[in-house]
Coordinates of C-alpha atoms in Angstrom, one line a residue:
M1347 CA 0.0 0.0 0.2
A1348 CA 2.9 2.2 0.7
G1349 CA 4.4 1.4 -2.4
L1350 CA 1.1 2.4 -4.5
L1351 CA 1.0 5.8 -2.6
Q1352 CA 4.6 6.5 -3.6
E1353 CA 4.1 5.6 -7.0
Y1354 CA 1.0 7.9 -7.0
A1355 CA 3.1 10.8 -5.8
D1356 CA 5.8 10.0 -8.6
L1357 CA 3.1 9.9 -11.3
I1358 CA 1.6 13.3 -10.2
S1359 CA 5.2 14.6 -10.5
I1360 CA 6.0 13.1 -13.7
T1361 CA 2.7 14.6 -15.4
G1362 CA 3.4 17.9 -13.8
G1363 CA 0.7 17.8 -11.3
D1364 CA 0.6 19.8 -8.0
A1365 CA 3.6 19.5 -5.9
Y1366 CA 1.9 19.9 -2.9
K1367 CA -0.3 17.1 -3.6
A1368 CA 2.5 14.9 -4.4
R1369 CA 4.4 15.9 -1.3
A1370 CA 1.1 14.7 0.5
Y1371 CA 1.0 11.3 -1.0
E1372 CA 4.8 10.8 -0.1
K1373 CA 4.1 11.7 3.5
A1374 CA 1.1 9.3 3.5
A1375 CA 3.2 6.4 2.0
R1376 CA 6.0 6.8 4.6
A1377 CA 3.2 6.9 7.2
V1378 CA 1.3 3.9 6.1
A1379 CA 4.8 2.1 5.9
G1380 CA 5.7 2.9 9.5
H1381 CA 2.4 2.2 11.1
Y1382 CA 2.1 -0.2 13.6
Q1383 CA -1.2 -1.8 12.5
D1384 CA -2.1 -3.9 9.2
V1385 CA -3.6 -1.4 7.4
A1386 CA -5.9 -4.1 5.6
Q1387 CA -7.5 -4.8 8.8
L1388 CA -8.6 -0.9 9.0
D1389 CA -11.7 0.9 7.8
A1390 CA -11.8 4.2 6.5
K1391 CA -12.3 5.9 9.9
G1392 CA -9.3 3.9 11.2
L1393 CA -7.2 4.8 8.3
R1394 CA -7.8 8.4 8.9
Q1395 CA -6.3 7.8 12.3
I1396 CA -2.8 7.4 10.6
P1397 CA -0.6 10.4 10.5
N1398 CA -0.7 12.3 7.2
V1399 CA -3.6 10.2 6.0
G1400 CA -6.4 12.4 5.5
R1401 CA -10.1 11.6 4.0
S1402 CA -9.0 11.6 0.4
I1403 CA -6.1 9.3 1.0
A1404 CA -8.0 7.1 3.2
D1405 CA -10.7 6.7 0.7
K1406 CA -8.3 5.5 -1.9
V1407 CA -6.7 3.0 0.5
A1408 CA -10.0 1.6 1.5
E1409 CA -10.8 1.6 -2.3
Y1410 CA -7.7 -0.5 -3.2
L1411 CA -8.2 -2.9 -0.5
A1412 CA -11.7 -3.4 -1.5
S1413 CA -11.3 -3.6 -5.1
G1414 CA -7.4 -4.0 -6.0
S1415 CA -7.3 -0.9 -8.0
V1416 CA -7.8 3.0 -7.8
P1417 CA -9.1 4.7 -11.0
E1418 CA -7.4 8.0 -10.5
I1419 CA -3.9 5.9 -10.3
E1420 CA -5.0 3.8 -13.2
E1421 CA -5.6 6.8 -15.3
L1422 CA -2.0 8.3 -14.7
R1423 CA -0.6 4.9 -15.3
A1424 CA -2.4 4.9 -18.5
R1425 CA -0.9 8.3 -19.6
I1426 CA 2.7 7.4 -19.0
P1427 CA 4.6 4.3 -20.5
A1428 CA 5.8 1.8 -18.0
G1429 CA 9.3 2.3 -19.0
V1430 CA 9.1 6.2 -17.9
R1431 CA 7.9 5.0 -14.6
Q1432 CA 11.0 2.5 -14.3
L1433 CA 13.1 5.8 -15.1
I1434 CA 12.3 7.2 -11.5
A1435 CA 13.7 4.1 -10.0
I1436 CA 17.1 5.3 -11.2
P1437 CA 19.1 6.8 -8.1
T1438 CA 19.9 10.4 -9.1
L1439 CA 17.1 10.9 -11.4
G1440 CA 13.6 12.3 -10.1
P1441 CA 10.3 12.5 -11.6
K1442 CA 10.6 16.1 -13.0
K1443 CA 13.8 15.1 -15.0
A1444 CA 12.2 11.7 -16.0
N1445 CA 9.2 13.8 -17.4
V1446 CA 11.6 16.0 -19.2
L1447 CA 13.2 13.3 -21.0
Y1448 CA 10.0 11.8 -22.0
Q1449 CA 8.4 14.8 -23.3
E1450 CA 11.3 16.4 -25.1
L1451 CA 13.3 13.0 -26.4
G1452 CA 10.4 10.4 -26.2
I1453 CA 12.7 8.5 -23.9
S1454 CA 10.5 5.6 -22.2
S1455 CA 13.0 3.1 -21.0
V1456 CA 16.3 2.7 -19.2
E1457 CA 18.0 1.3 -22.2
E1458 CA 16.9 4.3 -24.3
L1459 CA 18.2 6.5 -21.7
V1460 CA 21.7 5.1 -21.8
D1461 CA 21.8 5.1 -25.4
A1462 CA 20.7 8.8 -25.6
I1463 CA 23.5 9.8 -23.0
H1464 CA 26.1 8.0 -25.1
A1465 CA 24.7 9.7 -28.2
E1466 CA 24.9 13.2 -26.4
K1467 CA 21.4 13.8 -26.9
L1468 CA 20.6 15.0 -23.4
R1469 CA 23.0 18.0 -23.7
G1470 CA 20.6 20.3 -25.4
L1471 CA 18.1 20.0 -22.4
K1472 CA 17.9 22.5 -19.7
G1473 CA 19.4 21.3 -16.6
F1474 CA 21.2 18.4 -18.2
G1475 CA 24.9 18.7 -18.4
T1476 CA 27.9 16.5 -18.4
K1477 CA 27.7 16.1 -14.6
T1478 CA 24.2 15.2 -14.9
E1479 CA 24.9 12.5 -17.5
E1480 CA 27.7 11.1 -15.2
N1481 CA 25.2 10.8 -12.3
I1482 CA 22.5 9.2 -14.2
L1483 CA 24.9 6.5 -15.5
H1484 CA 26.1 6.0 -12.0
G1485 CA 22.5 5.6 -10.8
V1486 CA 21.8 3.2 -13.6
R1487 CA 24.9 1.0 -12.6
L1488 CA 23.7 1.1 -8.9
M1489 CA 20.2 0.1 -9.9
Q1490 CA 21.7 -2.8 -12.1
S1491 CA 24.2 -4.0 -9.6
A1492 CA 21.4 -4.5 -7.0
G1493 CA 19.7 -7.0 -9.6
D1494 CA 17.0 -9.3 -7.9
R1495 CA 18.5 -8.9 -4.6
V1496 CA 16.5 -7.5 -1.8
L1497 CA 17.1 -5.6 1.6
I1498 CA 17.9 -7.9 4.5
N1499 CA 14.5 -6.7 6.4
V1500 CA 12.5 -7.8 3.4
A1501 CA 14.1 -11.3 3.4
L1502 CA 14.3 -11.7 7.1
E1503 CA 10.7 -10.7 7.7
L1504 CA 9.5 -13.6 5.2
A1505 CA 12.1 -16.1 6.4
D1506 CA 10.9 -15.5 10.1
E1507 CA 7.3 -16.0 9.0
L1508 CA 8.1 -19.2 7.0
V1509 CA 10.3 -20.8 9.7
E1510 CA 7.2 -20.3 12.0
E1511 CA 4.9 -22.1 9.8
L1512 CA 7.3 -24.9 8.9
S1513 CA 8.1 -25.3 12.6
A1514 CA 4.5 -26.3 13.3
V1515 CA 4.3 -29.0 10.6
T1516 CA 4.1 -32.4 12.3
G1517 CA 7.5 -33.9 12.3
C1518 CA 9.6 -30.9 12.0
V1519 CA 12.3 -31.4 14.6
R1520 CA 14.1 -28.1 13.8
C1521 CA 13.9 -25.3 11.3
S1522 CA 16.2 -22.2 10.6
Y1523 CA 17.3 -19.9 7.9
A1524 CA 20.8 -20.4 6.5
G1525 CA 22.8 -18.8 3.9
S1526 CA 23.7 -15.0 3.5
L1527 CA 20.8 -14.5 5.6
R1528 CA 22.0 -16.1 8.5
R1529 CA 25.4 -14.3 8.1
F1530 CA 23.2 -10.9 8.1
R1531 CA 24.6 -9.9 4.5
E1532 CA 22.9 -6.4 3.8
T1533 CA 21.1 -7.8 0.6
I1534 CA 19.9 -11.2 0.0
G1535 CA 19.3 -13.0 -3.4
D1536 CA 17.2 -15.9 -2.3
V1537 CA 16.0 -17.3 1.0
D1538 CA 17.8 -20.6 2.2
L1539 CA 15.6 -22.4 4.7
L1540 CA 16.9 -25.7 6.4
A1541 CA 14.6 -28.0 8.3
A1542 CA 15.2 -31.5 9.9
A1543 CA 12.8 -34.4 10.0
E1544 CA 12.6 -38.1 9.7
D1545 CA 10.0 -37.9 6.9
P1546 CA 10.4 -34.8 4.4
E1547 CA 7.2 -35.4 2.7
P1548 CA 4.9 -33.4 5.0
L1549 CA 7.3 -30.3 5.2
M1550 CA 7.8 -30.3 1.2
R1551 CA 4.2 -30.5 0.6
T1552 CA 3.4 -27.7 3.1
V1553 CA 6.0 -25.5 1.2
T1554 CA 4.1 -25.8 -1.9
E1555 CA 0.9 -25.1 -0.4
L1556 CA 1.7 -21.9 1.5
D1557 CA -0.4 -18.6 0.8
T1558 CA 2.7 -16.7 0.1
V1559 CA 3.9 -19.1 -2.7
A1560 CA 3.1 -17.9 -6.2
E1561 CA 5.0 -20.6 -8.2
V1562 CA 6.7 -23.9 -7.4
I1563 CA 10.1 -23.9 -9.4
A1564 CA 11.2 -27.5 -8.5
H1565 CA 9.7 -30.1 -5.9
G1566 CA 11.8 -32.9 -4.4
Q1567 CA 12.1 -34.8 -1.4
K1568 CA 15.4 -33.1 -0.3
K1569 CA 14.9 -29.7 -1.7
T1570 CA 12.1 -27.7 -2.9
S1571 CA 12.2 -24.1 -4.7
V1572 CA 9.5 -21.7 -4.8
R1573 CA 8.9 -18.2 -5.8
T1574 CA 6.8 -15.9 -3.3
R1575 CA 4.2 -13.4 -4.5
S1576 CA 6.8 -10.8 -4.1
G1577 CA 9.2 -12.4 -6.5
L1578 CA 11.7 -13.7 -3.9
Q1579 CA 13.0 -17.3 -4.3
V1580 CA 12.9 -19.7 -1.4
D1581 CA 14.8 -22.8 -1.2
V1582 CA 13.8 -25.4 1.3
R1583 CA 16.2 -28.2 2.1
V1584 CA 15.4 -31.3 4.6
V1585 CA 17.8 -33.3 6.4
A1586 CA 17.7 -36.1 8.9
P1587 CA 17.9 -34.8 12.3
E1588 CA 21.3 -36.4 13.0
A1589 CA 22.9 -34.5 10.1
W1590 CA 21.4 -31.1 11.2
G1591 CA 24.7 -29.4 12.5
A1592 CA 26.8 -30.3 9.6
A1593 CA 24.0 -29.3 7.1
L1594 CA 23.5 -25.9 8.9
Q1595 CA 27.3 -25.3 9.0
Y1596 CA 27.4 -26.2 5.3
F1597 CA 24.5 -24.4 4.0
T1598 CA 25.2 -21.1 6.0
G1599 CA 28.5 -20.6 4.3
S1600 CA 30.1 -18.5 3.1
K1601 CA 31.7 -20.6 0.3
A1602 CA 35.2 -19.2 1.2
H1603 CA 34.8 -19.9 5.0
N1604 CA 33.6 -23.7 4.0
I1605 CA 36.8 -24.1 1.9
R1606 CA 38.9 -23.3 5.0
T1607 CA 36.9 -25.5 7.3
R1608 CA 37.1 -28.5 4.7
E1609 CA 40.8 -27.7 4.4
I1610 CA 41.5 -28.2 8.3
A1611 CA 39.4 -31.6 8.0
V1612 CA 41.5 -32.8 5.0
H1613 CA 44.6 -32.2 7.1
Q1614 CA 43.3 -34.2 10.0
K1615 CA 42.4 -37.1 7.5
L1616 CA 38.6 -36.1 7.7
K1617 CA 36.1 -35.3 5.1
L1618 CA 33.3 -32.5 5.9
S1619 CA 30.1 -32.3 4.0
E1620 CA 26.5 -31.5 4.6
Y1621 CA 26.0 -34.8 5.7
G1622 CA 28.6 -34.7 8.6
L1623 CA 32.4 -35.2 9.5
F1624 CA 33.7 -38.6 8.3
D1625 CA 36.8 -40.4 8.7
V1626 CA 38.5 -40.8 5.5
D1627 CA 40.1 -44.0 5.9
S1628 CA 37.1 -45.9 7.5
G1629 CA 34.1 -43.8 6.0
D1630 CA 32.6 -43.7 9.6
L1631 CA 30.6 -40.7 10.7
V1632 CA 32.6 -38.8 13.5
V1633 CA 30.0 -35.8 14.4
S1634 CA 27.0 -34.3 12.6
Q1635 CA 24.5 -33.5 15.1
T1636 CA 25.3 -29.7 16.2
E1637 CA 27.6 -27.2 14.9
E1638 CA 29.4 -27.0 17.9
E1639 CA 30.6 -30.5 17.8
V1640 CA 31.8 -30.3 14.1
Y1641 CA 33.8 -27.1 14.8
R1642 CA 35.1 -28.6 18.2
R1643 CA 36.4 -31.8 16.2
L1644 CA 38.1 -29.6 13.8
G1645 CA 40.1 -28.0 16.8
L1646 CA 37.8 -24.6 16.7
P1647 CA 35.5 -22.9 18.8
W1648 CA 32.1 -22.4 17.5
I1649 CA 32.2 -19.5 14.9
P1650 CA 29.3 -17.0 14.9
P1651 CA 27.6 -17.0 11.5
T1652 CA 28.1 -13.3 11.0
L1653 CA 31.8 -13.9 11.0
R1654 CA 32.1 -16.5 8.5
E1655 CA 33.5 -14.6 5.6
D1656 CA 37.1 -15.9 5.5
R1657 CA 38.2 -12.6 6.9
G1658 CA 40.5 -14.0 9.7
E1659 CA 38.0 -15.6 11.7
V1660 CA 39.4 -19.3 11.3
E1661 CA 42.9 -17.9 12.4
A1662 CA 41.4 -16.1 15.1
A1663 CA 39.6 -19.1 16.3
Q1664 CA 42.7 -21.2 16.1
R1665 CA 44.6 -18.7 18.5
G1666 CA 41.4 -18.5 20.9
E1667 CA 41.0 -14.8 20.0
L1668 CA 37.6 -14.8 18.5
P1669 CA 35.7 -11.5 19.8
D1670 CA 32.9 -11.6 22.3
L1671 CA 30.4 -10.1 19.9
L1672 CA 28.0 -7.8 20.7
T1673 CA 24.2 -8.9 21.0
E1674 CA 20.9 -7.1 20.8
Q1675 CA 20.5 -7.7 24.4
D1676 CA 23.5 -5.7 25.1
I1677 CA 22.0 -2.5 24.0
K1678 CA 20.6 -0.5 26.8
G1679 CA 19.1 2.6 24.6
D1680 CA 18.5 3.9 21.2
L1681 CA 20.3 7.2 20.7
H1682 CA 18.9 8.3 17.3
T1683 CA 15.2 8.5 16.8
H1684 CA 12.6 10.9 15.3
T1685 CA 9.1 12.0 16.1
D1686 CA 6.2 13.4 14.2
L1687 CA 7.5 16.9 15.3
T1688 CA 9.9 16.5 12.1
D1689 CA 9.6 13.4 9.5
G1690 CA 8.6 10.7 11.8
V1691 CA 5.0 9.4 12.0
S1692 CA 4.7 8.4 15.6
T1693 CA 4.1 10.9 18.4
L1694 CA 6.7 11.4 21.1
E1695 CA 4.5 9.5 23.6
E1696 CA 3.9 6.6 21.4
M1697 CA 7.8 6.4 20.6
V1698 CA 8.8 6.6 24.3
E1699 CA 6.0 4.1 25.1
A1700 CA 7.4 1.6 22.5
A1701 CA 10.9 2.0 23.6
A1702 CA 10.0 1.4 27.2
R1703 CA 8.5 -1.9 26.2
R1704 CA 11.8 -3.0 24.6
G1705 CA 13.1 -2.8 28.1
Y1706 CA 15.7 0.2 27.4
S1707 CA 17.5 1.8 30.4
Y1708 CA 17.5 5.1 28.4
Y1709 CA 16.3 6.5 25.3
A1710 CA 16.9 9.7 23.2
I1711 CA 14.8 11.7 20.9
T1712 CA 16.9 13.4 18.3
D1713 CA 14.3 15.2 15.8
H1714 CA 15.8 17.2 12.8
A1715 CA 17.5 20.7 13.3
P1716 CA 16.1 23.9 11.4
N1717 CA 18.6 23.7 8.5
L1718 CA 16.7 20.6 7.1
Y1719 CA 14.3 23.3 6.0
M1720 CA 11.4 20.9 4.8
Q1721 CA 11.1 19.7 8.5
R1722 CA 10.3 23.3 9.7
M1723 CA 12.0 23.0 12.8
S1724 CA 12.4 26.2 15.2
D1725 CA 14.0 27.0 18.4
E1726 CA 10.7 27.4 20.1
K1727 CA 9.4 24.0 18.9
M1728 CA 12.7 22.3 20.0
L1729 CA 12.5 23.9 23.5
A1730 CA 8.9 23.1 23.9
Q1731 CA 9.7 19.3 22.9
R1732 CA 12.6 19.4 25.6
E1733 CA 10.2 20.6 28.3
R1734 CA 8.0 17.7 27.7
V1735 CA 10.9 15.3 27.6
R1736 CA 11.6 16.5 30.8
E1737 CA 8.3 16.1 32.4
M1738 CA 8.3 12.4 30.8
D1739 CA 11.5 11.3 32.0
G1740 CA 11.6 8.2 34.1
K1741 CA 7.8 7.6 34.0
H1742 CA 8.0 5.0 31.6
R1743 CA 9.2 1.7 33.5
R1744 CA 11.8 4.2 35.0
M1745 CA 13.5 4.6 31.6
R1746 CA 15.5 7.7 31.4
L1747 CA 15.1 10.2 28.5
L1748 CA 17.7 12.1 26.7
H1749 CA 16.9 15.3 24.6
G1750 CA 19.0 15.4 21.6
T1751 CA 18.8 16.4 18.0
E1752 CA 20.1 15.3 14.5
L1753 CA 22.0 18.2 13.2
N1754 CA 22.7 18.9 9.6
I1755 CA 26.5 19.2 8.5
D1756 CA 26.5 21.9 5.7
A1757 CA 28.9 21.9 3.0
D1758 CA 31.6 23.7 5.1
G1759 CA 30.9 21.5 8.3
E1760 CA 29.0 23.7 10.2
V1761 CA 26.0 22.7 12.1
D1762 CA 22.4 24.2 12.6
W1763 CA 22.8 25.9 16.1
P1764 CA 25.3 28.2 17.8
P1765 CA 27.3 26.7 20.9
E1766 CA 25.1 28.1 23.5
F1767 CA 21.9 26.7 22.2
L1768 CA 23.7 23.2 21.5
A1769 CA 24.8 23.1 25.3
G1770 CA 21.3 22.5 26.3
F1771 CA 21.1 19.2 24.6
D1772 CA 21.9 16.1 26.3
L1773 CA 23.6 14.7 23.2
C1774 CA 23.8 15.7 19.5
V1775 CA 24.1 13.3 16.2
A1776 CA 25.4 15.3 13.2
S1777 CA 24.7 13.8 9.8
V1778 CA 25.4 14.6 6.0
H1779 CA 21.8 15.1 4.3
S1780 CA 23.0 17.1 1.3
Y1781 CA 26.0 18.0 -0.9
F1782 CA 26.7 14.4 -1.5
T1783 CA 29.0 14.8 -4.6
L1784 CA 31.4 17.3 -3.0
P1785 CA 35.1 16.4 -4.0
R1786 CA 36.9 14.1 -1.8
E1787 CA 39.0 16.8 -0.2
R1788 CA 36.2 19.0 0.5
Q1789 CA 33.8 16.3 1.8
T1790 CA 36.8 15.1 4.2
R1791 CA 37.4 18.7 5.5
R1792 CA 33.5 19.1 6.2
L1793 CA 33.2 15.8 8.1
L1794 CA 36.5 16.7 10.2
K1795 CA 35.2 20.1 11.1
A1796 CA 31.8 18.7 12.3
I1797 CA 33.8 15.8 14.3
E1798 CA 35.9 18.5 16.1
N1799 CA 32.9 20.4 17.1
P1800 CA 32.8 20.0 20.8
Y1801 CA 28.9 19.3 20.8
V1802 CA 28.6 16.6 18.2
N1803 CA 28.7 13.3 20.1
I1804 CA 27.7 11.0 17.0
I1805 CA 28.2 11.1 13.3
G1806 CA 25.0 9.7 12.0
H1807 CA 25.1 7.2 9.1
P1808 CA 28.5 8.4 8.3
L1809 CA 28.9 7.9 4.5
A1810 CA 25.2 8.9 3.8
R1811 CA 24.7 5.8 1.4
Q1812 CA 21.1 4.2 0.5
I1813 CA 21.6 0.9 -0.6
G1814 CA 20.9 0.5 -4.4
R1815 CA 19.9 4.3 -4.5
R1816 CA 22.7 6.5 -3.5
P1817 CA 26.5 5.7 -3.2
E1818 CA 28.7 6.6 -0.3
I1819 CA 30.2 10.0 -0.2
D1820 CA 33.9 10.2 -1.3
V1821 CA 35.8 10.7 2.1
D1822 CA 39.2 10.0 3.5
L1823 CA 38.3 7.3 5.8
D1824 CA 41.5 7.3 7.7
A1825 CA 41.3 10.9 8.6
V1826 CA 37.7 10.7 9.8
F1827 CA 38.5 7.3 11.9
E1828 CA 41.4 9.2 13.4
A1829 CA 39.7 12.3 14.3
C1830 CA 36.8 10.4 15.7
A1831 CA 39.2 8.3 18.0
R1832 CA 41.1 11.5 19.1
T1833 CA 38.2 13.7 19.9
G1834 CA 35.9 11.0 21.3
T1835 CA 33.1 11.3 18.7
A1836 CA 31.2 8.1 18.1
L1837 CA 30.6 6.8 14.6
E1838 CA 27.0 5.4 14.0
V1839 CA 26.2 2.0 12.7
N1840 CA 22.8 3.1 11.3
S1841 CA 20.2 0.1 11.6
F1842 CA 17.9 1.3 8.9
A1843 CA 17.8 -1.5 6.3
D1844 CA 18.5 0.6 3.2
R1845 CA 21.5 2.4 5.1
L1846 CA 23.3 0.1 7.4
D1847 CA 26.1 2.6 7.4
L1848 CA 28.8 2.1 8.6
R1849 CA 29.3 -0.9 6.4
D1850 CA 31.0 -4.1 8.2
E1851 CA 34.3 -3.3 6.2
H1852 CA 34.2 0.2 7.6
I1853 CA 33.6 -0.9 11.1
M1854 CA 36.5 -3.3 10.9
H1855 CA 38.8 -0.6 9.6
A1856 CA 37.6 2.1 12.2
R1857 CA 38.1 -0.5 15.2
R1858 CA 42.0 -0.4 14.5
Y1859 CA 41.9 3.4 15.3
G1860 CA 40.0 2.8 18.6
V1861 CA 36.7 4.4 17.4
K1862 CA 33.9 4.1 19.6
F1863 CA 30.3 3.2 18.1
A1864 CA 26.6 3.9 18.6
I1865 CA 24.2 1.3 17.1
D1866 CA 21.0 3.2 16.5
S1867 CA 17.7 2.6 14.9
D1868 CA 17.1 6.0 13.3
S1869 CA 13.5 5.3 13.9
H1870 CA 10.6 7.4 12.3
S1871 CA 8.0 5.1 13.7
T1872 CA 7.5 2.7 16.5
V1873 CA 7.9 -0.2 14.0
H1874 CA 11.4 0.9 13.1
L1875 CA 12.6 0.3 16.6
G1876 CA 12.9 -3.2 15.9
Y1877 CA 15.4 -2.4 12.9
L1878 CA 18.1 -2.5 15.6
R1879 CA 18.7 -6.1 14.9
Y1880 CA 20.0 -5.3 11.5
G1881 CA 22.4 -2.8 12.9
V1882 CA 23.6 -5.4 15.6
G1883 CA 24.2 -8.0 12.8
T1884 CA 26.1 -5.4 10.7
A1885 CA 28.2 -4.6 13.9
Q1886 CA 28.7 -8.3 14.4
R1887 CA 30.1 -8.8 10.9
G1888 CA 32.4 -5.8 11.7
W1889 CA 33.7 -7.8 14.8
L1890 CA 32.1 -5.4 17.1
T1891 CA 32.1 -6.0 21.1
A1892 CA 29.8 -4.5 23.6
A1893 CA 32.7 -2.6 25.3
E1894 CA 33.2 -0.6 22.0
V1895 CA 29.5 0.5 21.5
I1896 CA 28.5 3.5 23.8
N1897 CA 24.8 2.6 23.9
T1898 CA 25.6 -0.7 25.6
W1899 CA 27.1 1.5 28.4
P1900 CA 25.3 2.5 31.9
L1901 CA 23.8 6.0 31.5
T1902 CA 26.3 7.5 33.9
K1903 CA 29.3 6.4 31.6
L1904 CA 27.5 7.5 28.4
R1905 CA 26.9 11.0 30.1
A1906 CA 30.7 11.2 30.9
F1907 CA 31.5 10.2 27.4
V1908 CA 29.4 13.3 26.3
R1909 CA 30.9 15.6 28.9
A1910 CA 34.3 14.9 28.2
K1911 CA 34.2 16.3 24.9
R1912 CA 32.5 19.6 25.9
P1913 CA 34.1 22.8 26.9
R1914 CA 35.0 23.1 30.7

């Protein structure tokens, strides 16, 4: 439903419609996506209770849920070729430019656009220069590199649902997801599920009959592959219960990690496969029931799935130096969240209540600052929110509330408010929200200036990427990591599934400088608070321990961290 509303907003923009109306539908799309209830279960009155969903939008949602279509949207779709609608999926190319390309040059597909750029046909259009061409081509490459892969939250939500359904099948002893999903890769090509049962037939039959299945690709006793209604392929394998551990280790991967473990087995005159660990000479099964005993027989401790990428984890295991990885249970509070005061869709009260239900010791509200103009923040609004936060402090399961803000790092590294105003916040996150294409030297300089600011405690989504849509900013990472370590400025691992910024490789790099981190949800809705699991998974892939993450610390230690950077 959120996708449909966003499409309508794009169609309005493409056809030159009212910009205010397009913006209203964009806001409604975000609100619906972040709403805590299933909109399919709401009537028109219930739909109007969703922030930014008025009568007209609610009526369209209700109409779609009842009939499967909305005449106004179908009418606009008919006016614009499908290929033009695909153009706006290209990162860096918005609806207005897509409309110009179609109206002026008749371009109605990605392929036609690429050909037109190479033929230099865009250069006569107002607003289309060589830099625009470069940006569009880069956006096309980004879109194509994503291919059929989906963000981890899409795959994991589906996998959780399927594991629950298959676990309930009579005879199913165990069921889990495996593959890149279990390793918490940021994008997933297909979902691998593994189940254990003496008789695989009931499980395999159930897989083909699931409501979410649109197509059965292959059906067998050991493996069944299906395609869901959302287009995602799911491969389900069933093994004997006694082979569970070896199969889970094998199908989790990665391929490079499995090559290393098989090499270790060979040196011990053993053979490792998805069926178990066998003695080469006798052919006898040695172990297979659990991953722990498979690794132990190879002379290794159990290696967490998030580390299994052949990036030194085997050597660390052999030396007894595997990190004690951070877990979601270690997180004591979320330090980057939003409310409907700016671009969130849940109220302050709703966000605080939801955070308290998660058992947090503390929780920070960090709405946007005024230089992000479309959020219409003011000093008065922020101070009024602070007063309300102080009133609510400690009243939700004794959870302490921190009043912060997400500042905007401008092109020169300045932030929104002067020092005397910033001093009133409990903590400040500062993030890049614009000027993404600045040259490397200037981009680095702006980030360093923000890091040096004594009131900036966390750099939010440090490289400003959006997976498949916007690349990382070009910056000298070594200079950034050194400055953060020196000044006591934490780098965020943003848990929003289309960001996961910093990436795992960056985390591994930054750790060597002694940088501290914050794992935050960047929530814009109560639903988003659960996204923290994706940030924790990314942090684990970066080998992070709880001691390196500031929001695993007690509040007294966190406050001391903030005070240490501020002027005395």
